[in-house]
Short mmCIF file of C-alpha atoms in Angstrom, two decimals:
data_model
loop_
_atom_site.label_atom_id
_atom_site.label_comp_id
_atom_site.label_asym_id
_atom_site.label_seq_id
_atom_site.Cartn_x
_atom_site.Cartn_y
_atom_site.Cartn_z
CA UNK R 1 44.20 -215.00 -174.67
CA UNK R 2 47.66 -216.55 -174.33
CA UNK R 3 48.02 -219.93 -175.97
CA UNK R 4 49.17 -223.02 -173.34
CA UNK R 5 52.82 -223.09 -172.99
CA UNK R 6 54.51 -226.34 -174.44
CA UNK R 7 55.79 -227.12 -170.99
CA UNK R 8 52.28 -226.54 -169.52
CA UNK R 9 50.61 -229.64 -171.38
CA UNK R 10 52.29 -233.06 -171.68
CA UNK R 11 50.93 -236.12 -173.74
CA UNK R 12 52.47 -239.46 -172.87
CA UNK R 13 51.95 -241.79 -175.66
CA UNK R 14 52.65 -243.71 -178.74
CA UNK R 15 52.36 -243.15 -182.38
CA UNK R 16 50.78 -245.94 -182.70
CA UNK R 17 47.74 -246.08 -180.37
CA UNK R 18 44.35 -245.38 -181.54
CA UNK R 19 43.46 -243.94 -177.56
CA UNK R 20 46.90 -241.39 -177.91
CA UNK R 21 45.22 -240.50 -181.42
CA UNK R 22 42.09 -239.35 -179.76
CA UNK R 23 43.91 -236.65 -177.35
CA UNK R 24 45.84 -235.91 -179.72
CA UNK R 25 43.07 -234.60 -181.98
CA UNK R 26 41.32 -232.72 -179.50
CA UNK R 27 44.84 -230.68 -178.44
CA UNK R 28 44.83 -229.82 -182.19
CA UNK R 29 41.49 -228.99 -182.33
CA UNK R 30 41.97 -226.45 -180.01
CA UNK R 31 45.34 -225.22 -181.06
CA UNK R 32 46.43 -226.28 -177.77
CA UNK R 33 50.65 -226.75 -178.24
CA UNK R 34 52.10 -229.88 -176.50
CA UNK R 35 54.93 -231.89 -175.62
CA UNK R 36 54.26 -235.56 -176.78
CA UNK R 37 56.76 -237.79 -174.30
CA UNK R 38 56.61 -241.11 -176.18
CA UNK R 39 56.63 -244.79 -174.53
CA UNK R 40 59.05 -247.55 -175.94
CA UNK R 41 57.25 -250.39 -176.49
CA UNK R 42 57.68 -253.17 -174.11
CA UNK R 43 58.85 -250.91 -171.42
CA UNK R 44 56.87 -248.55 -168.87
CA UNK R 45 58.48 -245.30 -168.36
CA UNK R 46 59.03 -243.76 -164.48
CA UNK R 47 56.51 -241.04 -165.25
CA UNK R 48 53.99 -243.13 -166.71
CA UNK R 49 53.59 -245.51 -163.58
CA UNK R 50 54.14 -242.66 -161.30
CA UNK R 51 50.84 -240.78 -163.43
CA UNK R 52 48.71 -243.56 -164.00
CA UNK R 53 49.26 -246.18 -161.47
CA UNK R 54 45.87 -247.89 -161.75
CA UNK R 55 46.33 -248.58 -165.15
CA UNK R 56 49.81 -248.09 -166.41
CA UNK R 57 48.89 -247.56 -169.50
CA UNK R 58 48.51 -244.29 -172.20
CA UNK R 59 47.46 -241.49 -172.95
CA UNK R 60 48.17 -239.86 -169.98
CA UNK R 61 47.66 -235.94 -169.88
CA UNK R 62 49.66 -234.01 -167.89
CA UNK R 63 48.35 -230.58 -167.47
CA UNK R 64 50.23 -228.13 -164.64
CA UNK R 65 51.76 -231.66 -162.75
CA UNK R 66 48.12 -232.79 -162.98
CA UNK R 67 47.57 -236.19 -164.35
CA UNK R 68 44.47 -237.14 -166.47
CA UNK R 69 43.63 -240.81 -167.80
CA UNK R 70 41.38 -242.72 -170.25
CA UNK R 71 41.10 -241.40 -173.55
CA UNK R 72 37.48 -240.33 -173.74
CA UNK R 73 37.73 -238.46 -170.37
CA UNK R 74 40.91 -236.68 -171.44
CA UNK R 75 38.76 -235.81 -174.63
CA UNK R 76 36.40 -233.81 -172.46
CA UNK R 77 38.68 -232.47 -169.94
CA UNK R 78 40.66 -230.56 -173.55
CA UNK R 79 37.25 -229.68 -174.15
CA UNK R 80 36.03 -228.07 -170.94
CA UNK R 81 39.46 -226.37 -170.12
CA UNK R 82 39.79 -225.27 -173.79
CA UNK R 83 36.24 -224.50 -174.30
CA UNK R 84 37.04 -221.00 -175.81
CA UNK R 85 39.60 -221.83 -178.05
CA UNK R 86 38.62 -224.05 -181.27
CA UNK R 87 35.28 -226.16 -181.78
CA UNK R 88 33.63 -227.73 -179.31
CA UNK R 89 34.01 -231.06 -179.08
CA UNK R 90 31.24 -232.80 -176.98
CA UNK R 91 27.48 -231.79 -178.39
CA UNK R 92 25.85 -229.00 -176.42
CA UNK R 93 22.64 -230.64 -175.78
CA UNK R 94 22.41 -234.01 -172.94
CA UNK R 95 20.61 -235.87 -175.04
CA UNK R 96 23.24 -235.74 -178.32
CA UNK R 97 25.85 -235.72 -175.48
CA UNK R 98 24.47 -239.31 -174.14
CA UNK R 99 23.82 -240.76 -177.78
CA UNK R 100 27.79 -239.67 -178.68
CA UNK R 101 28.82 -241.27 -174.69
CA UNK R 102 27.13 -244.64 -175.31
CA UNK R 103 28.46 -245.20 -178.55
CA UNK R 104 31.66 -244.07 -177.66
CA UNK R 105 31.93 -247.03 -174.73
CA UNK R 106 30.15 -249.22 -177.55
CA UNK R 107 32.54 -248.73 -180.35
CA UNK R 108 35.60 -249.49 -177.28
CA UNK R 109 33.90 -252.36 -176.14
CA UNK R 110 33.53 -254.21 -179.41
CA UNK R 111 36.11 -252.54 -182.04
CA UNK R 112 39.16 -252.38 -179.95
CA UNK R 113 38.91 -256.30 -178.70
CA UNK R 114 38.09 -257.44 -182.13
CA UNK R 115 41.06 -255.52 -183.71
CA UNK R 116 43.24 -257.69 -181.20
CA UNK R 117 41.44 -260.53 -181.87
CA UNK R 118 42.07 -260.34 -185.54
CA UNK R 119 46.10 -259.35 -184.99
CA UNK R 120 46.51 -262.33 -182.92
CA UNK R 121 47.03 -260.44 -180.34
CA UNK R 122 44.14 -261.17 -177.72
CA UNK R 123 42.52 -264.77 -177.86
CA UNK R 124 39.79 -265.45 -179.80
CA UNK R 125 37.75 -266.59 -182.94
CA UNK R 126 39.40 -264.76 -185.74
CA UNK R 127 36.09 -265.19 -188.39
CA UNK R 128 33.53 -264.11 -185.38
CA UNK R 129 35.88 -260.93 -184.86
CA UNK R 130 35.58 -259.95 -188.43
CA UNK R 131 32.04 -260.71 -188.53
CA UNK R 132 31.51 -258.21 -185.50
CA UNK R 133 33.39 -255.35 -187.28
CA UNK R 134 31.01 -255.90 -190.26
CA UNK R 135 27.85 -255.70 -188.04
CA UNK R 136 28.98 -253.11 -186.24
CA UNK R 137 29.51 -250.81 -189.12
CA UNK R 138 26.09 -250.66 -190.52
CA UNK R 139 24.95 -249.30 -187.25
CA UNK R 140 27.85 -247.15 -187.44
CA UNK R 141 26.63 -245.55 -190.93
CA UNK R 142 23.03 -245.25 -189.47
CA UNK R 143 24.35 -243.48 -186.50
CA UNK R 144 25.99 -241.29 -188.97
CA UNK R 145 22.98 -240.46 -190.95
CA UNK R 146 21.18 -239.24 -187.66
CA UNK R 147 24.28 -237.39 -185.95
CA UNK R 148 25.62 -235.68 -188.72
CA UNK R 149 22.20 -234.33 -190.37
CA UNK R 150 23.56 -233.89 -193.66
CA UNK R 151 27.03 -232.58 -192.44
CA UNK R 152 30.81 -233.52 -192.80
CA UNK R 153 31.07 -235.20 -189.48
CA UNK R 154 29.36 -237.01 -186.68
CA UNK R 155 29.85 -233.69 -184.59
CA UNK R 156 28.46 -231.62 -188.22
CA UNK R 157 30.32 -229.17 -189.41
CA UNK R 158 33.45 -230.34 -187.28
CA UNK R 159 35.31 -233.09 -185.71
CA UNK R 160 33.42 -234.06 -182.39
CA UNK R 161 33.30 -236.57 -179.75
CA UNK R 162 32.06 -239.91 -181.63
CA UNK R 163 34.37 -238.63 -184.97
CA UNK R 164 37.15 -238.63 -182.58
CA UNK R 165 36.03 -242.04 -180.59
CA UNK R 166 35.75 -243.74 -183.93
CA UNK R 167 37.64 -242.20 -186.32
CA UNK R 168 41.08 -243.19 -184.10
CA UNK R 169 41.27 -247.09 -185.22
CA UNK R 170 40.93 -245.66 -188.97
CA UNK R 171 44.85 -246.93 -189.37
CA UNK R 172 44.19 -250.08 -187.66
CA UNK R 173 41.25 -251.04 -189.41
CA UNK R 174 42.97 -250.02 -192.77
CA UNK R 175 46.25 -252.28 -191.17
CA UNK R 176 43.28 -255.08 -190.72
CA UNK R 177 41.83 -254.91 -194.20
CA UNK R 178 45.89 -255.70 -195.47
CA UNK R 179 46.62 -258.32 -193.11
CA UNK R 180 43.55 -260.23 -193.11
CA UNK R 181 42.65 -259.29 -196.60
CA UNK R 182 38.75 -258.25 -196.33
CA UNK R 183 37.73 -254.73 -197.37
CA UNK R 184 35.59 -253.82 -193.59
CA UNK R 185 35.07 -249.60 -194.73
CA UNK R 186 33.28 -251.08 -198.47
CA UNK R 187 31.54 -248.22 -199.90
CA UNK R 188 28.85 -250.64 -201.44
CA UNK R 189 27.65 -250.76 -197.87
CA UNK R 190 28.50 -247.97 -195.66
CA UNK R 191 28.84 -245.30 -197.97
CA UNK R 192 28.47 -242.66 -195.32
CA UNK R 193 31.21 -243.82 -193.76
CA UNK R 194 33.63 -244.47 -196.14
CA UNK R 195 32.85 -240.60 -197.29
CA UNK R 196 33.85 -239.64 -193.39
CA UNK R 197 36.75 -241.80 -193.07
CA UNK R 198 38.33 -239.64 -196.16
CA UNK R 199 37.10 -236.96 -194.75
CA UNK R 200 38.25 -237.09 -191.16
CA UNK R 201 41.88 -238.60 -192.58
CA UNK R 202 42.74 -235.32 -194.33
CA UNK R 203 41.40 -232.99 -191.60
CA UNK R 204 44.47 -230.43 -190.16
CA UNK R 205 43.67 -231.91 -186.86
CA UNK R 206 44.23 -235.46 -187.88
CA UNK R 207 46.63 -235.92 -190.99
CA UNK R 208 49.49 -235.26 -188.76
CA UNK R 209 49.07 -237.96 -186.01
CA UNK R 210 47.03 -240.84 -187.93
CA UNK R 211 49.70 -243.62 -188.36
CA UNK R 212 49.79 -244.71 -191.74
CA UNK R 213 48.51 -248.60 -192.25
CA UNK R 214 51.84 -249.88 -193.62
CA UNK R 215 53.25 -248.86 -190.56
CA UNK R 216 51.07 -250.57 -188.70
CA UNK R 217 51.00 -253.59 -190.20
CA UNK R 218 55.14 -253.83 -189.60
CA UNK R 219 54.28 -252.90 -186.57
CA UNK R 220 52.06 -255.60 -185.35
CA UNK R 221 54.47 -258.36 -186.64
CA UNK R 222 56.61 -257.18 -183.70
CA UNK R 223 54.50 -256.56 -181.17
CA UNK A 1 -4.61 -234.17 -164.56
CA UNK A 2 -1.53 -235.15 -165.42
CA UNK A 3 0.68 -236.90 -162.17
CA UNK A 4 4.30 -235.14 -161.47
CA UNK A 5 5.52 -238.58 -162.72
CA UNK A 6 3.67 -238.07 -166.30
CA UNK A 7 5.04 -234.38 -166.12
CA UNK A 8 8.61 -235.01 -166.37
CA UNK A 9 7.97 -237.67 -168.97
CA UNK A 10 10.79 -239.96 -167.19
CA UNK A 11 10.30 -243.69 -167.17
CA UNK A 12 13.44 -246.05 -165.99
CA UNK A 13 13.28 -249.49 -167.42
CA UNK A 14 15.19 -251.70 -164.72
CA UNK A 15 15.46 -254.82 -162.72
CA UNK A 16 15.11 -254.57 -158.62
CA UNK A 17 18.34 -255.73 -157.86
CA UNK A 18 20.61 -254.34 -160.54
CA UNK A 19 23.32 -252.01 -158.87
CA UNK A 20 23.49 -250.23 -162.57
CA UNK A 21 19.95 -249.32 -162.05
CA UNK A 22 20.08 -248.30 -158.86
CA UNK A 23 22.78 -245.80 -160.02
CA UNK A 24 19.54 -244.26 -161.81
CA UNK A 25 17.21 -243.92 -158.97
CA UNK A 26 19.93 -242.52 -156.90
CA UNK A 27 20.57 -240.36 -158.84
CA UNK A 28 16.45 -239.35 -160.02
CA UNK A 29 15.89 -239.03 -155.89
CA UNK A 30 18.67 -236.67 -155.56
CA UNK A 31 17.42 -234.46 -158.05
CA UNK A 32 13.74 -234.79 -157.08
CA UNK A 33 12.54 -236.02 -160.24
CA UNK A 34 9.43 -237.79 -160.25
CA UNK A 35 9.37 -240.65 -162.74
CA UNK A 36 7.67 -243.68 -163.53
CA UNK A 37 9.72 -247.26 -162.48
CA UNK A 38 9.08 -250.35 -164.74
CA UNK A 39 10.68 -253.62 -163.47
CA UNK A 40 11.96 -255.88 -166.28
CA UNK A 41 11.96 -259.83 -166.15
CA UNK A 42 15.05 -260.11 -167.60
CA UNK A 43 14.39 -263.78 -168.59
CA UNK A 44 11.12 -262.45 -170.97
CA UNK A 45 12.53 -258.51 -172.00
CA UNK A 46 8.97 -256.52 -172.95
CA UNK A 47 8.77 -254.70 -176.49
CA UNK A 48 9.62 -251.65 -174.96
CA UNK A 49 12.76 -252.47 -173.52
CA UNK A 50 13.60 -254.41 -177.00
CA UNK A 51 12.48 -251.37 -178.88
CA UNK A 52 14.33 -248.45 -176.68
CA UNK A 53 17.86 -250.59 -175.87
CA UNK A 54 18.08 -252.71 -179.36
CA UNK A 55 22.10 -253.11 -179.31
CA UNK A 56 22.16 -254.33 -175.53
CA UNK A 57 18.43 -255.23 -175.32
CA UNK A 58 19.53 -254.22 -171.46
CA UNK A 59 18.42 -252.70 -168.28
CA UNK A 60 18.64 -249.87 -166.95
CA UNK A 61 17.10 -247.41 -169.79
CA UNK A 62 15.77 -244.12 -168.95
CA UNK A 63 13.42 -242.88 -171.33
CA UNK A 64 12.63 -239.11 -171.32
CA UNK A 65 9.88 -237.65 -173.09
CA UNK A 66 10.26 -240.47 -175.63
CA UNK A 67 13.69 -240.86 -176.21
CA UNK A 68 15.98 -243.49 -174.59
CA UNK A 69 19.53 -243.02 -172.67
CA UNK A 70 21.59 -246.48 -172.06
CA UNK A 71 24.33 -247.50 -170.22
CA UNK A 72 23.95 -246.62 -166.37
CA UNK A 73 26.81 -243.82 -166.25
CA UNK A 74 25.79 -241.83 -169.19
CA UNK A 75 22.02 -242.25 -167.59
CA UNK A 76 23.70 -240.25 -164.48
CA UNK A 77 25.20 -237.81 -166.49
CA UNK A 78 22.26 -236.74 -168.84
CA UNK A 79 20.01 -236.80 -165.68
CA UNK A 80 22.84 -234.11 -164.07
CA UNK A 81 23.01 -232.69 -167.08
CA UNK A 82 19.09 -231.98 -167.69
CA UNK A 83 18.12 -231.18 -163.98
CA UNK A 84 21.18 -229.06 -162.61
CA UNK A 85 20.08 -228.69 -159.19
CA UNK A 86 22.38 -230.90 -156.66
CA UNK A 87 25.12 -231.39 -158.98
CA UNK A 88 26.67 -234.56 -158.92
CA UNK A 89 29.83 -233.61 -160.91
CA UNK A 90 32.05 -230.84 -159.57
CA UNK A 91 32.48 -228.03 -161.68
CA UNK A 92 36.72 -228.13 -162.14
CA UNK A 93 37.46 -229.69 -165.30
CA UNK A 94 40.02 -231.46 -163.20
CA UNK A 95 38.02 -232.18 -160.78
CA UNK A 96 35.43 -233.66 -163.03
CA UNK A 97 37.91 -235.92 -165.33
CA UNK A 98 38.84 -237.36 -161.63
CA UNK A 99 34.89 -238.09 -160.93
CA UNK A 100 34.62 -239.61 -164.26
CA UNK A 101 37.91 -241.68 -164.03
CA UNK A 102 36.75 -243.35 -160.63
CA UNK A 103 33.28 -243.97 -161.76
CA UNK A 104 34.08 -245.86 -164.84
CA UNK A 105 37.13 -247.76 -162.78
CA UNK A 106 33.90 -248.99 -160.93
CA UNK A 107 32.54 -249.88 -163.87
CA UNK A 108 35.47 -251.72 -165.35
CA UNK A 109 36.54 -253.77 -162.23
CA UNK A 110 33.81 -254.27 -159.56
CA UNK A 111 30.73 -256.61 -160.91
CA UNK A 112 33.20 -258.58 -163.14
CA UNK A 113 35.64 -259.19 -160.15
CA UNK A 114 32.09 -259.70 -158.11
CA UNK A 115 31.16 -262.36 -160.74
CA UNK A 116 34.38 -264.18 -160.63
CA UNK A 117 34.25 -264.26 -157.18
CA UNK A 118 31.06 -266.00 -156.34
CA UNK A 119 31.14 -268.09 -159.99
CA UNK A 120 34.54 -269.54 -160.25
CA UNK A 121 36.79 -272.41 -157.59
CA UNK A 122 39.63 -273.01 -156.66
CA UNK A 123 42.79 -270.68 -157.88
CA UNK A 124 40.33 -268.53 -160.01
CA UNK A 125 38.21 -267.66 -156.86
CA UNK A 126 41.77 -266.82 -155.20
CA UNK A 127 42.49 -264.42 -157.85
CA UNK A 128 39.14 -262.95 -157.91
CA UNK A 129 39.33 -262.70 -153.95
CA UNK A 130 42.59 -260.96 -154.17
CA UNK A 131 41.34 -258.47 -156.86
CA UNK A 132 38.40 -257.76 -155.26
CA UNK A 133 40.60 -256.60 -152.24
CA UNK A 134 43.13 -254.49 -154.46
CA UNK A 135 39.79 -253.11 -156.00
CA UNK A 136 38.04 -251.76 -152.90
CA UNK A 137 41.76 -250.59 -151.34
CA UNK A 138 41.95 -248.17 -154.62
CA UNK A 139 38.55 -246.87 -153.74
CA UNK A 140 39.31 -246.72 -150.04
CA UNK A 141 42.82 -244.71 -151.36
CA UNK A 142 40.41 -242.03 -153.60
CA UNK A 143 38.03 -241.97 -150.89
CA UNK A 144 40.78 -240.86 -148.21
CA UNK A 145 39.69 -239.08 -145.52
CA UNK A 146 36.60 -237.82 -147.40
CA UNK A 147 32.91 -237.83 -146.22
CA UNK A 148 32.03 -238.61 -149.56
CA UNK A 149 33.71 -239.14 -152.47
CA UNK A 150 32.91 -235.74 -153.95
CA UNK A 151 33.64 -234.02 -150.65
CA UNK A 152 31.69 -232.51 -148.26
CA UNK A 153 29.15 -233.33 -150.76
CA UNK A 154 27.88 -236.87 -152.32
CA UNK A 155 28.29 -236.78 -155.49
CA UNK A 156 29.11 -238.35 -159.44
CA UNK A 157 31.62 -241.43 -157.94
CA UNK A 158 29.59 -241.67 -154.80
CA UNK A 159 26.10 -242.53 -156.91
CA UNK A 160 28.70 -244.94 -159.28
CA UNK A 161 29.66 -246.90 -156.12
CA UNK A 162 26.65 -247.14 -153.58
CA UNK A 163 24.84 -249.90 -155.11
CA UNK A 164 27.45 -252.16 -154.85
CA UNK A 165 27.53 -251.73 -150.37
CA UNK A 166 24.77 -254.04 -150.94
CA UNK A 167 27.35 -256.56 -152.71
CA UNK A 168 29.74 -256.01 -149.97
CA UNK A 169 27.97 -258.86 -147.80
CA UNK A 170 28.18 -261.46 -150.71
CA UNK A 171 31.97 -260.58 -151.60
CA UNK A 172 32.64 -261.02 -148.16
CA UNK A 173 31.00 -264.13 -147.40
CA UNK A 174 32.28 -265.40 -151.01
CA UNK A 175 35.77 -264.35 -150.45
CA UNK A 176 36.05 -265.05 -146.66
CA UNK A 177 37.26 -261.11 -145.90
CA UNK A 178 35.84 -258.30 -144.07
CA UNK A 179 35.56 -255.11 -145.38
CA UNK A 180 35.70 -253.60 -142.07
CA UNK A 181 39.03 -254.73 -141.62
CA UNK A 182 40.51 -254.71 -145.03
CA UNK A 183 38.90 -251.13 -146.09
CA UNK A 184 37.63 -249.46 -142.87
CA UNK A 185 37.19 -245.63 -144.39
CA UNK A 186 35.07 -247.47 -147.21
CA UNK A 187 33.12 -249.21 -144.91
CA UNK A 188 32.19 -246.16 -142.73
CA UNK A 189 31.34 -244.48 -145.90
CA UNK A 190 29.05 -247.22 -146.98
CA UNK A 191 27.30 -246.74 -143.63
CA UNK A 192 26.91 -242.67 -144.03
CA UNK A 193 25.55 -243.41 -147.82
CA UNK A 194 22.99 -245.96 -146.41
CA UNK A 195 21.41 -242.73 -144.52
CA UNK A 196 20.73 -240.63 -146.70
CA UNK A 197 17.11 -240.98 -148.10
CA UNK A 198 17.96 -241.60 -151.90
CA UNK A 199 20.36 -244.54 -151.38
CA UNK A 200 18.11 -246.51 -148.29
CA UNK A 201 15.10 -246.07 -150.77
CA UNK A 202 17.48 -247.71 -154.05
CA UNK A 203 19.46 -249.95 -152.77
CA UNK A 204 18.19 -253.64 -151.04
CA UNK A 205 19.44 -255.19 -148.16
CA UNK A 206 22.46 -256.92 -148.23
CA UNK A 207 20.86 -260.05 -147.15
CA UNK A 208 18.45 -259.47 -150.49
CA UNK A 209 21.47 -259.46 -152.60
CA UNK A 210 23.08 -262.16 -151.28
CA UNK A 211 19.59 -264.55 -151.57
CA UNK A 212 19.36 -263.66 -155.03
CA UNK A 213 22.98 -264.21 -156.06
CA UNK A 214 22.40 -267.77 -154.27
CA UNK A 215 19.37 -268.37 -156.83
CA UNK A 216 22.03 -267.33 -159.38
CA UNK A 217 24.52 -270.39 -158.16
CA UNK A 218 22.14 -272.95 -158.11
CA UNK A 219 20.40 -271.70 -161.58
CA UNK A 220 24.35 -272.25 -163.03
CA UNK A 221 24.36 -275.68 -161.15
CA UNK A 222 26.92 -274.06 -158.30
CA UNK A 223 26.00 -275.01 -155.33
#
């Protein structure tokens, strides 16, 4: 079978962003070669508003001309097109496939804003953000215990849809820990996941395109 | 003797009104599933809804043989998923990610812009008003020339966005606009929907809606 041609697949992105991350990983997860178009920051590119005029916002795919948005649903689309090459990404059965969906939205609807909260960069109590990353993760480490069944990863043996919708803000919660200095990932308390988190860091389809927290942190003093 | 209902072992946990529920019995009725309907009082939750949604502790929940699905869109997915006659996605991957984008764009924008609309005064109502506009012109643009969203056939999007014709009434009377007039193509396709047997039987009259979102105001001391 004849691997995707560089010019075939397009990522618009930025190192940066925990949603890029995600596509990202599944493109590498399936050995899928691409050619990552990169946004400036503070600008929208002609392609980018032309792809994804609802939102205007990244990752975009674009696959043969055709555009593809939100993260999660470009996560499945590399999955379904790909489904031959690599792992497979979302769990074969509907039921792990719902459980891995609603924590997916879950973990966007409460990590992401508190993240911003914490950089300053979206308004809100600073303390009450923290304090919902640290209730969240406990769940988090119980949802591991159940989804992995004893394996490396939420998806088992390999990277799968909830590693990749949580393991993403890894750099940004490490960027957090710095700034704010409070240690979220403690291994007293979620050992699981601290174990994963090392895990899915050093994984060939992740080392490459996880930002590293320094960065990060210089980053957000700009942004 | 067991009834069809107990057979399928399919119970939905919702609240009469709720266009996220309705999504569920839309969906159940166009795959001929018998199940068992449980109305909620949202202002004293039962055990079982506490027990089966304990992170949201909200309705809708389908519970099959036992085990709960959340969030209203995943609950569509897993029920297309388990019973794969009438599918409600399209098979292209492309295809698909499209369904999937529209469907949660309904989910990010329409009840919250509904909300601010009949809540909030003054300039805040006028930005809700306009959004709500932009809103159901983006889902007039997808819709096109379409019978349904999904075609010749009603499908993943077209479930996502039927409940909320019954909100179309209270937007427009809120926001003093006519969806005739602004959105014609939608309109018509809110009339087709309202025929067919799964929609008419889920959804309440507009009038309904618009009754109980009046209870709402004066409950929040806004009329």
């Amino acid at each position: 079978m004849a691997a995707a041609g560089d010019h075939e697949v397009k990522l618009l992105g930025f190192w940066a962003s925990p949603f890029v991350m995600r596509v990202s990983i599944a493109l590498n997860l399936k050995s899928v070669g691409y050619e990552r178009l990169d946004e400036v920051l503070g600008s929208k590119s002609e392609v980018l508003l032309k792809s994804n005029p609802v939102y205007k916002r990244i990752p975009v795919l674009i696959h043969e001309g055709k555009p593809i948005c939100e993260s999660m649903i470009i996560v499945e689309y590399v999955d379904e097109v790909w489904a031959g090459m690599g792992p497979s990404i979302v769990p074969s059965d509907p039921y792990d496939r719902a459980i891995a969906r609603f924590w997916a939205t879950y973990i966007d609807d409460k990590l992401a804003s508190a993240i911003w909260i914490i950089l300053g960069k979206l308004e809100g109590n600073k303390e009450e953000a923290v304090e919902q990353i640290a209730a969240m993760l406990p769940l988090l480490e119980d949802r591991f215990k159940n989804c992995s069944r004893g394996k490396d990863f939420f998806g088992g043996d390999t990277i799968g849809y909830l590693d990749i919708a949580l393991g993403c803000y890894l750099g940004w919660i490490r960027a957090v820990e710095e700034i704010v200095g409070v240690k979220l990932l403690d291994e007293k308390k979620t050992p699981l996941l601290v174990g994963w988190s090392e895990r899915f860091c050093v994984d060939g389809a992740v080392m490459n395109v996880m930002p590293r927290a320094d960065d990060l942190v210089e980053l957000s003093k700009v942004m | 003797m067991a009834t069809a209902a107990e057979k399928e072992g399919v119970v939905l946990l919702d609240f009469w009104v709720s266009p996220f529920g309705q999504r569920c019995r839309i969906a159940l009725a166009e795959k001929g599933v018998e199940y068992e309907y449980k109305e909620e009082n949202l202002s004293d939750k039962s055990p079982l809804l506490l027990k089966m949604n304990p992170i949201h502790k909200k309705i809708p929940v389908l519970i099959h043989h036992g085990k709960p699905i959340c969030e209203s869109l995943v609950i569509v997915q897993y029920i297309d998923e388990v019973w794969s006659n009438n599918p409600l996605l399209p098979s292209d991957p492309y295809e698909r990610a499209k369904a999937r984008f529209w469907a949660d764009f309904v989910d990010k924008k329409v009840y919250e812009c509904g909300t601010r609309l009949w809540k909030l005064k003054g300039e805040a109502h006028e930005e809700a008003r306009k959004d709500m506009i932009e809103i159901l012109k983006l889902l007039e643009g997808e819709l096109g020339d379409k019978k349904y969203f999904g075609g010749e056939t009603f499908g993943f999007v077209d479930v996502a966005v039927a409940p909320f014709t019954a909100w179309f009434y209270t937007y427009e009377t809120c926001g003093k606009f006519s969806v005739d007039e602004e959105c014609p193509k939608l309109a018509a396709w809110a009339k087709r929907c309202k025929e067919r047997e799964s929609v008419s039987k889920s959804v309440h009259d507009p009038h309904k809606v618009y009754e109980f979102v009046g209870k709402l105001k004066k409950k929040f001391g806004l009329e």
